[in-house]
XYZ file of N, CA and C in Angstrom:
807
model
N 0.801 -1.159 -0.346
C -0.015 -0.202 -0.157
C 0.731 1.342 0.008
N 1.407 1.413 -1.251
C 2.790 2.374 -1.430
C 2.134 3.775 -1.665
N 0.788 3.978 -2.787
C 0.320 4.619 -3.283
C -1.285 4.866 -2.545
N -1.165 5.982 -1.828
C -2.282 6.361 -1.094
C -2.438 7.720 -1.626
N -4.647 7.536 -2.219
C -4.853 8.785 -2.515
C -5.548 8.869 -1.085
N -5.663 10.592 -0.716
C -6.757 10.747 0.531
C -7.472 11.882 -0.077
N -8.679 11.433 0.375
C -9.469 13.116 0.380
C -9.624 14.070 0.768
N -9.219 15.350 0.318
C -9.349 16.488 1.644
C -10.234 17.375 1.374
N -10.895 17.636 2.173
C -12.075 17.913 2.204
C -11.890 18.280 3.883
N -12.596 20.008 4.087
C -12.833 20.471 5.185
C -13.814 20.483 6.031
N -13.901 18.921 6.586
C -15.118 18.521 7.356
C -14.707 17.722 8.617
N -15.869 17.641 9.565
C -14.906 16.979 10.955
C -14.073 16.038 10.849
N -14.288 14.810 9.967
C -13.232 14.081 9.614
C -11.790 13.767 8.913
N -11.368 15.433 8.464
C -10.607 15.514 8.242
C -8.847 15.070 8.450
N -8.710 15.505 10.058
C -7.355 15.352 10.572
C -7.811 14.273 10.957
N -8.767 13.275 11.269
C -8.763 11.452 11.094
C -7.937 11.037 9.817
N -8.589 11.463 8.740
C -8.231 10.688 7.312
C -6.686 10.681 7.224
N -6.416 12.073 7.460
C -4.922 12.890 7.286
C -3.994 11.587 8.480
N -4.472 12.175 9.232
C -2.980 11.151 10.510
C -3.764 9.507 9.973
N -4.237 8.876 9.115
C -4.305 7.443 9.168
C -3.232 7.113 7.902
N -3.373 8.507 7.029
C -3.338 8.388 5.730
C -1.711 8.378 5.739
N -0.941 9.557 6.992
C 0.114 9.308 7.400
C 0.927 8.152 8.454
N 0.200 7.660 8.732
C 0.439 6.423 9.167
C 0.478 4.828 8.287
N -0.492 5.345 7.462
C -0.473 3.828 6.463
C 1.119 4.836 5.532
N 1.480 5.841 5.079
C 2.825 5.916 4.568
C 4.156 5.710 5.099
N 3.731 5.860 6.305
C 5.272 5.399 6.997
C 5.533 4.227 7.149
N 4.320 2.754 7.983
C 4.103 2.091 8.289
C 4.898 0.906 6.975
N 4.027 1.789 5.088
C 5.014 0.723 4.397
C 5.563 1.705 2.827
N 6.131 3.207 4.318
C 7.130 3.617 2.819
C 6.498 4.958 2.069
N 5.215 4.684 2.065
C 4.710 5.000 0.771
C 4.455 6.408 0.662
N 3.528 7.297 -0.474
C 3.367 7.943 -1.033
C 1.666 8.382 -1.189
N 1.633 10.182 -0.497
C 0.157 10.607 -0.275
C -0.017 10.972 -0.925
N -0.956 10.792 -2.462
C -1.628 11.591 -2.805
C -2.513 12.657 -1.955
N -2.782 13.822 -2.098
C -3.629 14.947 -1.616
C -4.992 15.182 -2.167
N -5.609 14.626 -2.492
C -6.556 15.004 -3.975
C -7.734 15.861 -3.008
N -7.627 17.047 -3.832
C -8.688 18.443 -3.560
C -9.700 18.754 -4.183
N -10.967 18.707 -4.565
C -11.775 18.300 -5.372
C -12.668 19.681 -4.959
N -12.729 20.550 -6.194
C -13.905 21.718 -6.226
C -15.445 20.805 -6.882
N -16.404 20.789 -6.356
C -17.551 20.327 -6.963
C -17.988 20.904 -6.682
N -17.787 21.638 -8.827
C -18.652 22.830 -9.529
C -19.988 22.143 -9.982
N -20.110 20.892 -9.363
C -20.914 20.423 -10.185
C -22.550 20.373 -9.648
N -22.114 21.006 -7.644
C -23.590 21.373 -7.231
C -23.754 22.691 -7.695
N -23.070 23.773 -8.209
C -23.454 25.198 -8.784
C -24.335 24.826 -10.201
N -25.792 25.793 -9.592
C -26.925 25.944 -10.609
C -26.574 26.627 -11.298
N -27.028 26.739 -12.970
C -27.006 28.261 -13.239
C -27.985 28.758 -12.997
N -27.567 30.774 -13.182
C -28.777 31.197 -13.045
C -28.667 31.513 -11.660
N -29.575 32.730 -11.218
C -29.326 32.848 -9.527
C -29.241 32.201 -8.438
N -29.075 32.307 -7.510
C -28.845 31.506 -6.510
C -28.709 32.059 -5.184
N -29.306 32.225 -4.889
C -29.857 33.695 -3.900
C -29.742 34.664 -3.714
N -29.394 35.397 -4.759
C -28.855 36.751 -5.357
C -27.288 36.597 -5.583
N -26.572 35.304 -5.469
C -25.419 35.208 -5.704
C -25.476 34.603 -6.976
N -24.656 34.467 -8.109
C -24.417 34.395 -9.788
C -23.602 33.416 -8.939
N -23.432 32.111 -10.125
C -22.357 31.522 -10.730
C -21.342 31.622 -11.012
N -20.822 33.151 -11.736
C -19.611 33.897 -11.899
C -18.647 33.946 -10.686
N -19.834 34.204 -9.570
C -19.440 34.832 -8.175
C -18.962 33.697 -7.105
N -19.996 32.149 -7.329
C -19.229 31.161 -6.474
C -18.459 30.891 -6.467
N -18.217 29.920 -8.155
C -16.577 29.738 -8.553
C -15.582 30.396 -7.884
N -15.346 31.815 -7.903
C -14.497 32.296 -7.444
C -14.489 32.177 -5.765
N -15.127 32.137 -5.006
C -15.353 31.724 -3.756
C -14.650 29.733 -3.611
N -15.156 29.457 -4.161
C -15.407 27.831 -4.217
C -13.595 27.159 -4.288
N -13.096 28.388 -4.776
C -11.778 28.061 -5.519
C -10.863 28.677 -4.293
N -11.722 30.474 -3.542
C -10.776 30.547 -2.412
C -10.402 29.628 -1.300
N -11.745 29.338 -0.875
C -11.509 28.533 -0.476
C -10.951 27.047 -0.056
N -10.670 26.095 -1.573
C -10.172 25.336 -0.939
C -8.723 25.852 -1.527
N -8.272 27.265 -1.784
C -6.768 26.984 -1.729
C -6.239 27.957 -0.330
N -7.252 27.778 0.124
C -7.230 28.531 2.058
C -6.773 27.297 3.147
N -7.674 26.318 2.426
C -8.000 25.407 3.093
C -6.496 24.208 3.225
N -5.505 24.412 1.173
C -4.570 24.504 1.269
C -3.523 24.810 1.962
N -3.487 25.969 1.664
C -2.449 26.903 2.453
C -2.545 26.722 4.002
N -3.512 25.794 4.600
C -3.062 25.179 6.126
C -2.556 24.396 6.167
N -2.780 23.005 5.232
C -2.143 21.509 5.749
C -0.919 21.264 5.201
N -0.751 22.171 3.587
C 0.299 21.782 3.321
C 1.406 22.156 4.094
N 1.681 23.320 4.561
C 2.389 23.708 5.805
C 2.797 22.185 6.432
N 1.674 21.816 7.005
C 2.071 20.332 7.980
C 2.561 18.966 7.335
N 2.071 19.144 6.239
C 2.617 17.754 5.375
C 4.338 17.929 5.312
N 4.658 19.497 4.863
C 5.785 19.528 5.418
C 6.751 18.970 5.697
N 6.502 19.488 7.012
C 7.013 18.641 8.441
C 6.771 17.305 8.677
N 6.384 16.153 7.470
C 6.256 15.130 8.318
C 7.260 14.312 7.622
N 7.687 13.264 8.029
C 8.268 12.267 7.312
C 7.770 11.400 5.968
N 7.053 11.809 5.828
C 6.482 11.337 4.304
C 6.846 11.765 3.083
N 6.408 10.945 1.721
C 6.548 11.581 0.673
C 4.614 11.701 0.238
N 4.570 13.126 -0.472
C 3.590 13.548 -0.537
C 3.078 14.381 -1.735
N 2.106 14.529 -2.754
C 1.889 16.029 -3.644
C 0.389 16.299 -3.171
N -0.184 17.078 -4.051
C -1.146 17.886 -4.053
C -1.838 17.715 -4.748
N -2.967 17.560 -5.434
C -3.936 17.731 -7.174
C -4.599 18.263 -6.279
N -5.240 18.934 -7.189
C -6.568 20.006 -6.718
C -7.326 19.763 -8.632
N -8.758 18.728 -8.696
C -9.591 18.808 -9.454
C -10.607 19.575 -9.581
N -11.683 19.759 -10.551
C -12.697 20.529 -10.879
C -13.849 19.591 -10.967
N -14.340 19.671 -10.087
C -15.764 18.697 -10.953
C -16.409 17.802 -9.523
N -17.099 16.344 -10.124
C -17.412 15.469 -9.219
C -16.501 15.120 -8.007
N -16.784 14.745 -7.028
C -15.691 14.491 -5.976
C -15.718 13.165 -6.943
N -17.092 12.187 -6.925
C -16.840 10.713 -7.091
C -16.112 10.611 -8.459
N -16.775 11.241 -9.317
C -15.572 10.917 -10.739
C -13.998 11.616 -10.458
N -13.875 12.512 -9.593
C -12.008 12.160 -9.476
C -11.173 11.303 -8.506
N -12.205 11.215 -7.673
C -11.610 9.917 -7.305
C -11.191 8.860 -7.794
N -12.836 8.761 -8.735
C -12.721 7.243 -9.713
C -11.255 7.189 -10.300
N -11.531 8.316 -11.113
C -10.046 8.363 -12.068
C -8.838 9.085 -11.192
N -8.567 9.530 -9.927
C -7.418 8.988 -9.498
C -6.830 7.275 -8.990
N -8.145 7.341 -8.686
C -7.483 5.851 -8.025
C -6.957 4.435 -8.508
N -7.539 5.016 -9.320
C -7.142 3.756 -10.993
C -5.423 3.249 -10.362
N -4.690 4.388 -10.523
C -3.322 4.230 -10.148
C -2.845 4.300 -8.487
N -3.323 3.695 -7.773
C -3.617 3.972 -6.302
C -3.387 2.562 -5.652
N -3.102 2.425 -4.342
C -3.434 0.967 -4.001
C -4.440 0.570 -2.445
N -4.685 2.393 -2.278
C -5.851 2.300 -1.625
C -6.051 3.800 -1.470
N -7.542 3.890 -1.266
C -8.229 5.356 -0.969
C -8.277 5.486 0.376
N -7.909 6.560 0.831
C -8.487 6.738 2.341
C -9.404 7.842 2.669
N -11.097 7.583 2.605
C -12.280 8.896 3.102
C -12.391 8.355 4.606
N -13.050 9.723 4.144
C -13.992 9.621 5.898
C -15.771 9.095 6.088
N -15.777 9.036 6.820
C -17.436 9.107 7.342
C -18.412 9.892 7.625
N -17.951 11.549 7.157
C -18.771 12.481 7.285
C -18.215 13.257 6.475
N -19.326 13.556 5.338
C -19.122 14.983 4.631
C -18.879 16.438 5.258
N -18.511 17.139 4.316
C -18.835 18.544 4.620
C -20.428 18.698 5.391
N -20.782 19.963 5.693
C -22.012 19.777 6.780
C -22.496 19.028 7.112
N -21.978 17.696 7.803
C -22.131 17.230 8.473
C -23.533 16.188 7.403
N -22.860 16.071 6.313
C -24.059 14.944 6.141
C -23.142 13.273 6.129
N -24.112 12.405 5.827
C -23.404 11.081 6.213
C -22.468 10.943 4.627
N -21.393 10.231 4.730
C -20.465 9.986 3.349
C -20.620 8.231 3.057
N -21.477 7.726 3.773
C -21.700 6.187 3.238
C -22.225 6.105 1.714
N -22.638 6.860 1.237
C -23.181 6.990 0.006
C -21.864 6.951 -1.103
N -20.930 7.919 -0.911
C -19.779 8.721 -1.327
C -18.831 7.155 -1.013
N -18.578 6.584 -0.191
C -17.787 5.884 0.327
C -18.255 4.044 -0.571
N -19.347 3.773 -0.822
C -19.931 2.875 -1.084
C -19.785 2.965 -2.614
N -20.203 4.096 -3.301
C -19.901 4.537 -4.835
C -18.027 3.964 -5.531
N -17.674 4.256 -4.170
C -16.156 4.361 -4.987
C -15.627 2.976 -4.799
N -16.104 2.348 -3.780
C -15.540 1.138 -3.321
C -16.423 0.200 -4.681
N -18.016 0.426 -4.578
C -18.100 -0.121 -6.005
C -17.723 -0.100 -7.942
N -17.439 0.572 -7.512
C -16.684 1.565 -9.108
C -15.562 1.593 -9.557
N -14.628 1.578 -7.848
C -13.789 1.419 -8.108
C -13.025 -0.328 -8.012
N -11.700 -0.482 -8.300
C -10.853 -1.156 -8.294
C -9.625 -1.689 -6.800
N -9.919 -0.298 -6.848
C -8.899 0.041 -5.739
C -9.838 -0.211 -4.247
N -8.570 -1.009 -2.905
C -10.094 -0.870 -1.607
C -9.680 1.201 -0.696
N -10.842 0.617 -0.481
C -11.466 2.200 0.323
C -11.097 2.073 1.629
N -10.291 2.537 2.707
C -10.017 2.692 4.125
C -11.080 3.883 4.314
N -12.147 3.682 4.844
C -13.102 4.207 5.386
C -12.751 4.657 7.186
N -12.603 5.951 7.104
C -11.760 6.645 8.976
C -12.998 7.083 9.488
N -13.623 6.419 10.656
C -14.532 7.308 11.156
C -14.123 8.809 12.171
N -14.848 9.769 12.561
C -14.299 11.337 12.973
C -13.108 10.382 14.961
N -12.500 11.277 14.755
C -11.815 11.153 16.356
C -11.128 10.349 15.798
N -10.202 9.391 14.979
C -9.955 8.557 14.811
C -8.208 9.030 15.001
N -7.398 8.953 15.786
C -5.838 9.930 15.736
C -4.628 9.427 15.116
N -4.734 7.903 14.418
C -3.802 7.955 13.520
C -4.631 6.171 13.101
N -3.802 4.391 12.762
C -3.522 3.797 11.866
C -2.354 3.259 12.156
N -3.042 2.449 13.446
C -1.430 0.856 13.642
C -1.218 -0.125 12.719
N -0.665 0.102 11.911
C -0.669 -1.028 11.199
C -0.036 -2.180 11.095
N 0.784 -2.840 12.285
C 0.737 -3.283 13.047
C -0.160 -4.378 13.801
N -1.689 -3.263 13.772
C -2.037 -3.766 15.416
C -3.300 -5.070 14.491
N -4.356 -5.759 15.490
C -4.383 -6.995 14.975
C -5.315 -6.202 14.113
N -6.227 -7.453 13.071
C -7.049 -6.992 12.079
C -8.346 -8.143 12.173
N -9.017 -7.640 11.974
C -10.329 -8.858 11.564
C -11.163 -8.581 9.993
N -11.062 -10.165 9.582
C -11.657 -9.777 8.325
C -12.860 -10.414 8.343
N -13.718 -10.064 7.948
C -15.542 -10.362 7.776
C -15.336 -11.313 6.475
N -15.930 -12.853 7.207
C -15.265 -13.809 6.028
C -17.097 -14.617 5.713
N -17.328 -14.725 4.626
C -18.651 -15.198 4.104
C -18.280 -16.022 3.351
N -17.349 -16.361 2.636
C -16.914 -16.985 1.741
C -17.233 -16.666 0.211
N -18.082 -15.370 -0.266
C -18.550 -15.036 -1.136
C -16.990 -14.197 -1.726
N -17.412 -14.221 -3.177
C -15.930 -14.006 -4.675
C -15.478 -11.877 -3.405
N -16.751 -11.328 -2.801
C -15.563 -10.499 -2.606
C -15.479 -10.052 -1.304
N -15.114 -11.639 -0.467
C -14.552 -11.281 0.479
C -13.844 -11.798 0.301
N -13.274 -12.783 -0.734
C -12.060 -13.605 -0.812
C -11.459 -12.130 -1.621
N -11.937 -11.287 -2.295
C -11.240 -10.159 -3.289
C -10.566 -9.036 -2.181
N -11.606 -8.881 -0.902
C -11.040 -8.098 0.205
C -9.691 -8.775 0.363
N -9.821 -9.844 1.240
C -8.941 -10.539 1.768
C -7.283 -10.744 0.718
N -7.420 -10.822 -0.500
C -6.639 -10.298 -1.239
C -6.345 -8.877 -1.197
N -6.922 -8.431 -1.883
C -6.536 -6.909 -1.597
C -5.718 -6.217 -0.045
N -6.528 -7.165 1.634
C -5.718 -6.690 2.297
C -4.546 -7.266 2.763
N -3.844 -8.080 1.760
C -2.856 -8.884 1.726
C -1.579 -7.981 2.646
N -1.287 -7.189 2.175
C -0.219 -5.888 2.396
C -0.729 -5.362 4.000
N -1.505 -5.513 4.270
C -1.503 -5.145 5.835
C -2.100 -6.388 6.908
N -2.010 -7.016 5.737
C -2.698 -8.942 7.122
C -1.141 -9.077 7.334
N -0.249 -8.513 6.355
C 1.220 -9.489 6.361
C 1.808 -8.892 7.172
N 1.352 -7.493 8.098
C 1.978 -6.149 9.028
C 1.383 -6.573 10.196
N -0.132 -6.795 10.212
C -0.506 -6.960 11.788
C -0.575 -7.466 13.107
N -0.618 -7.707 13.802
C -0.229 -8.500 14.675
C -0.711 -9.697 15.192
N -2.339 -9.507 14.166
C -2.562 -10.483 14.939
C -3.999 -11.107 13.257
N -4.183 -12.337 12.905
C -5.312 -11.441 11.838
C -6.874 -13.023 12.512
N -7.875 -12.397 12.586
C -8.618 -13.169 12.452
C -9.786 -13.507 11.310
N -9.907 -14.417 11.219
C -11.440 -14.790 9.959
C -12.517 -14.726 10.419
N -13.340 -14.001 10.686
C -14.799 -14.010 11.525
C -15.959 -14.363 10.971
N -16.525 -14.914 11.116
C -17.987 -15.927 10.505
C -18.752 -15.372 11.356
N -20.148 -14.920 10.868
C -21.237 -14.782 12.017
C -22.006 -15.958 11.527
N -22.743 -16.750 12.395
C -23.686 -17.845 12.093
C -24.955 -17.027 12.466
N -25.775 -17.703 11.523
C -27.403 -17.556 11.546
C -28.028 -17.443 9.759
N -28.497 -17.278 9.427
C -29.080 -17.432 7.931
C -28.547 -16.070 7.219
N -28.413 -14.911 8.165
C -28.004 -14.053 7.550
C -26.620 -13.712 7.298
N -25.924 -14.519 8.283
C -24.672 -14.419 8.501
C -23.913 -14.644 7.420
N -22.262 -15.368 7.934
C -21.304 -16.069 7.360
C -20.812 -17.112 7.219
N -20.536 -17.703 5.956
C -20.016 -19.384 6.422
C -21.151 -20.181 5.497
N -22.355 -19.599 4.880
C -23.346 -20.351 4.765
C -22.986 -21.248 3.530
N -22.355 -20.224 2.925
C -22.274 -20.535 1.419
C -20.902 -19.991 0.483
N -20.461 -20.779 -0.510
C -18.871 -19.998 -0.541
C -17.735 -20.753 -0.107
N -16.733 -20.428 -0.023
C -15.114 -21.077 0.631
C -15.153 -21.146 1.999
N -14.904 -22.571 2.429
C -15.271 -22.401 4.170
C -13.988 -21.318 4.379
N -14.358 -21.171 5.905
C -12.751 -20.088 6.503
C -11.991 -20.878 6.528
N -11.666 -22.305 5.847
C -10.511 -22.760 6.089
C -9.393 -22.463 4.812
N -10.192 -22.201 3.835
C -10.008 -22.075 2.357
C -9.025 -20.958 2.462
N -10.148 -19.720 2.813
C -8.750 -18.400 3.542
C -8.067 -18.671 4.396
N -8.159 -19.057 5.193
C -6.342 -19.370 6.003
C -5.389 -19.806 5.620
N -5.768 -20.624 4.634
C -5.021 -21.918 3.618
C -4.567 -20.804 2.559
N -4.826 -19.845 2.294
C -4.401 -18.888 1.223
C -3.508 -17.598 1.917
N -3.759 -16.954 2.853
C -3.241 -17.038 3.640
C -1.396 -17.508 4.662
N -1.835 -18.666 4.619
C -0.318 -19.720 4.924
C 0.301 -19.439 4.062
N -0.444 -19.387 2.414
C 0.885 -19.308 1.437
C 1.815 -18.367 1.442
N 1.086 -17.316 1.822
C 1.521 -15.606 1.976
C 2.608 -15.943 3.198
N 2.402 -16.905 4.191
C 2.987 -16.305 5.713
C 2.645 -16.471 6.224
N 1.203 -15.696 6.237
C 0.256 -14.727 7.301
C -0.559 -16.141 8.173
N -0.333 -15.978 9.580
C -0.996 -17.162 10.301
C -2.245 -16.452 10.623
N -3.595 -16.949 10.920
C -4.669 -16.545 11.330
C -5.378 -17.477 12.246
N -5.855 -16.899 13.196
C -7.404 -17.528 13.701
C -8.776 -17.842 12.905
N -9.510 -18.817 12.571
C -10.236 -18.671 12.686
C -11.929 -18.967 13.263
N -12.954 -17.455 13.797
C -13.733 -17.365 14.331
C -15.046 -17.649 14.087
N -16.123 -18.582 14.517
C -17.514 -17.674 14.332
C -18.005 -17.518 15.625
N -18.745 -16.523 15.353
C -19.519 -16.184 16.073
C -21.016 -15.842 16.040
N -21.566 -16.285 16.713
C -23.162 -16.501 17.157
C -23.754 -14.472 17.097
N -25.191 -14.688 16.171
C -25.552 -13.713 16.085
C -26.501 -13.000 17.691
N -26.755 -13.795 18.127
C -28.021 -13.797 19.720
C -28.822 -12.468 19.626
N -29.433 -12.190 18.027
C -30.231 -10.962 18.350
C -29.510 -9.680 17.845
N -27.965 -9.979 17.632
C -28.054 -8.484 17.063
C -27.374 -8.682 15.219
N -27.614 -7.652 14.654
C -27.100 -7.547 13.520
C -25.842 -7.757 13.392
N -25.882 -8.381 11.903
C -24.439 -9.164 11.501
C -23.346 -7.699 11.569
N -23.826 -6.214 11.682
C -22.822 -5.271 11.377
C -22.796 -5.156 12.898
N -23.610 -5.316 13.615
C -23.150 -5.706 15.374
C -22.273 -6.428 15.822
N -22.118 -7.720 14.912
C -21.636 -8.698 15.357
C -20.380 -8.736 15.122
N -19.957 -7.902 13.672
C -18.409 -7.382 13.601
C -17.725 -6.620 14.165
N -19.127 -5.424 14.527
C -18.047 -4.188 15.716
C -17.689 -5.181 16.721
N -18.407 -5.311 17.337
C -18.614 -6.632 18.378
C -17.247 -7.391 18.525
N -17.371 -7.787 17.903
C -15.646 -8.956 17.542
C -14.599 -8.322 16.946
N -14.334 -6.880 17.033
C -13.207 -6.229 16.293
C -13.052 -5.326 17.748
N -14.188 -5.006 18.167
C -14.072 -3.963 19.900
C -13.500 -5.361 20.494
N -13.845 -6.534 20.608
C -13.431 -7.447 21.686
C -11.699 -8.530 21.603
N -11.248 -8.212 19.758
C -9.936 -8.234 19.660
C -8.613 -6.558 19.192
N -9.852 -5.566 19.977
C -8.810 -4.686 19.730
C -8.568 -4.296 18.944
N -9.734 -5.038 17.303
C -8.759 -4.853 16.122
C -8.174 -3.166 15.642
N -7.388 -2.967 15.327
C -7.047 -1.441 14.248
C -7.720 -1.090 13.261
N -8.496 -3.027 12.747
C -9.063 -2.601 11.217
C -9.937 -4.166 11.349
N -10.969 -3.532 10.380
C -12.443 -4.130 9.616
C -11.941 -4.555 8.268
N -11.339 -5.658 8.002
C -12.061 -6.158 6.776
C -12.953 -6.321 6.261
N -13.601 -6.590 5.227
C -14.705 -6.664 4.232
C -15.189 -6.571 2.833
N -15.828 -7.148 2.698
C -15.704 -7.413 0.667
C -16.984 -7.090 1.205
N -18.119 -6.041 -0.205
C -19.330 -6.201 -0.805
C -19.394 -5.886 -1.861
N -20.586 -6.169 -1.976
C -21.660 -6.395 -3.772
C -22.790 -5.214 -3.586
N -23.169 -4.485 -5.050
C -23.846 -3.868 -4.271
C -24.024 -3.492 -6.017
N -25.460 -2.235 -6.471
C -25.706 -1.316 -6.959
C -26.166 0.099 -7.269
N -25.453 0.967 -7.850
C -26.196 2.015 -7.923
C -25.441 2.628 -6.329
N -26.927 3.097 -5.745
C -26.311 3.513 -4.432
C -27.092 2.857 -3.179
N -27.071 1.467 -3.525
C -27.447 1.116 -2.862
C -26.961 -0.234 -2.114
N -25.711 -0.075 -2.369
C -24.529 -0.784 -1.974
C -24.695 -1.912 -0.863
N -24.928 -3.307 -1.064
C -25.234 -3.980 0.031
C -23.588 -4.978 0.214
N -23.570 -5.679 1.683
C -22.686 -6.783 1.715
C -23.259 -8.192 1.190
N -22.656 -9.041 1.058
C -23.395 -10.837 0.918
C -24.146 -10.055 2.380
N -23.610 -10.300 3.495
C -25.063 -10.506 4.352
C -25.707 -9.405 4.344
N -25.981 -8.621 3.350
C -27.398 -7.290 3.293
C -27.203 -6.497 4.169
N -27.134 -5.567 4.533
C -27.618 -4.348 4.652
C -25.883 -3.685 5.580
N -24.848 -4.975 5.278
C -23.597 -5.023 6.655
C -22.805 -3.291 6.286
N -23.018 -3.090 4.983
C -22.025 -1.915 4.780
C -22.741 -0.860 4.813
N -23.913 -0.462 4.557
C -24.815 0.164 5.276
C -24.920 0.330 6.294
N -24.962 -0.120 7.004
C -25.150 -0.212 8.598
C -23.597 0.951 9.256
N -22.544 -0.201 8.745
C -21.217 0.219 9.765
C -20.387 1.171 8.694
N -21.095 1.647 6.931
C -20.388 2.933 6.738
C -21.038 4.185 7.643
N -21.891 3.863 7.982
C -22.820 5.222 8.401
C -21.882 5.313 9.886
N -22.060 4.067 10.704
C -21.248 4.833 11.900
C -20.065 3.196 12.233
N -19.151 3.855 11.546
C -17.893 2.769 11.444
C -17.057 2.971 12.756
N -17.216 1.660 13.391
C -16.807 1.713 15.112
C -15.242 1.990 14.978
N -14.510 1.518 14.190
C -12.730 1.244 13.632
C -12.753 1.655 12.278
N -11.704 2.061 11.978
C -11.225 1.807 10.278
C -11.681 0.979 9.704
N -12.565 1.106 8.489
C -12.816 -0.514 7.841
C -12.103 -0.158 6.337
N -11.711 -1.234 5.877
C -11.546 -1.122 4.568
C -12.204 -2.389 3.361
N -12.368 -1.529 2.880
C -13.738 -2.335 1.830
C -12.641 -2.509 0.182
N -13.610 -3.901 0.247
C -13.339 -4.001 -1.628
C -14.354 -4.558 -2.158
N -14.615 -4.230 -3.024
C -15.335 -4.599 -4.569
C -15.485 -6.389 -5.163
């Protein structure tokens, strides 16, 4: 994970994902590309409360420049390689274009003005071949060598997520393949956890296979509790879906976890 794409946006989660991206770069000897998007697509032609488009666009660009002036000196003082890219257009399109040559995309769980970022993150996961690291607000860093819980249900999506996370799993202090029991949980179809463990072993990675009962909880809550129990630094999960209704094999898990991630989540479609 040496090519790290970081979304720069002036929101309450900026500091959290900035620190996570810097820790990833330090841990893997990587490079952080700071992608700042100016969403001109939200500006409609004509008069908007007395402010014309010709007046709004310069304001957006000025705000972007002010944010850049605040962040760049901090980056210059860090011991990581980085560059800064400004794209004008819809955030999703810009992220997808830049993610093509990235190893991981770092996004936050909150968008500007307090809106949920689950739709944007889910769309990036769905349409990009690059895994997304979703960082919740309040995160103070990312432990590249911390314990990792992998949500496992034997699906192709879970398998791809496992493969995409190999660099992280190789550094992890411990790895748990977590299956959720029950008709809506993992382990009911597809490859058994032992196959995932065998794949990891071929890469020199040892793991523990554990089945967690639902006990009246949602699958998302079971996975969150499992990650908390293991003091995990990251939850790895696979996802599938369409349009803005992305779902995991377990059904609704992505939506629930992305809305309020209890810890950083590495997701892959």
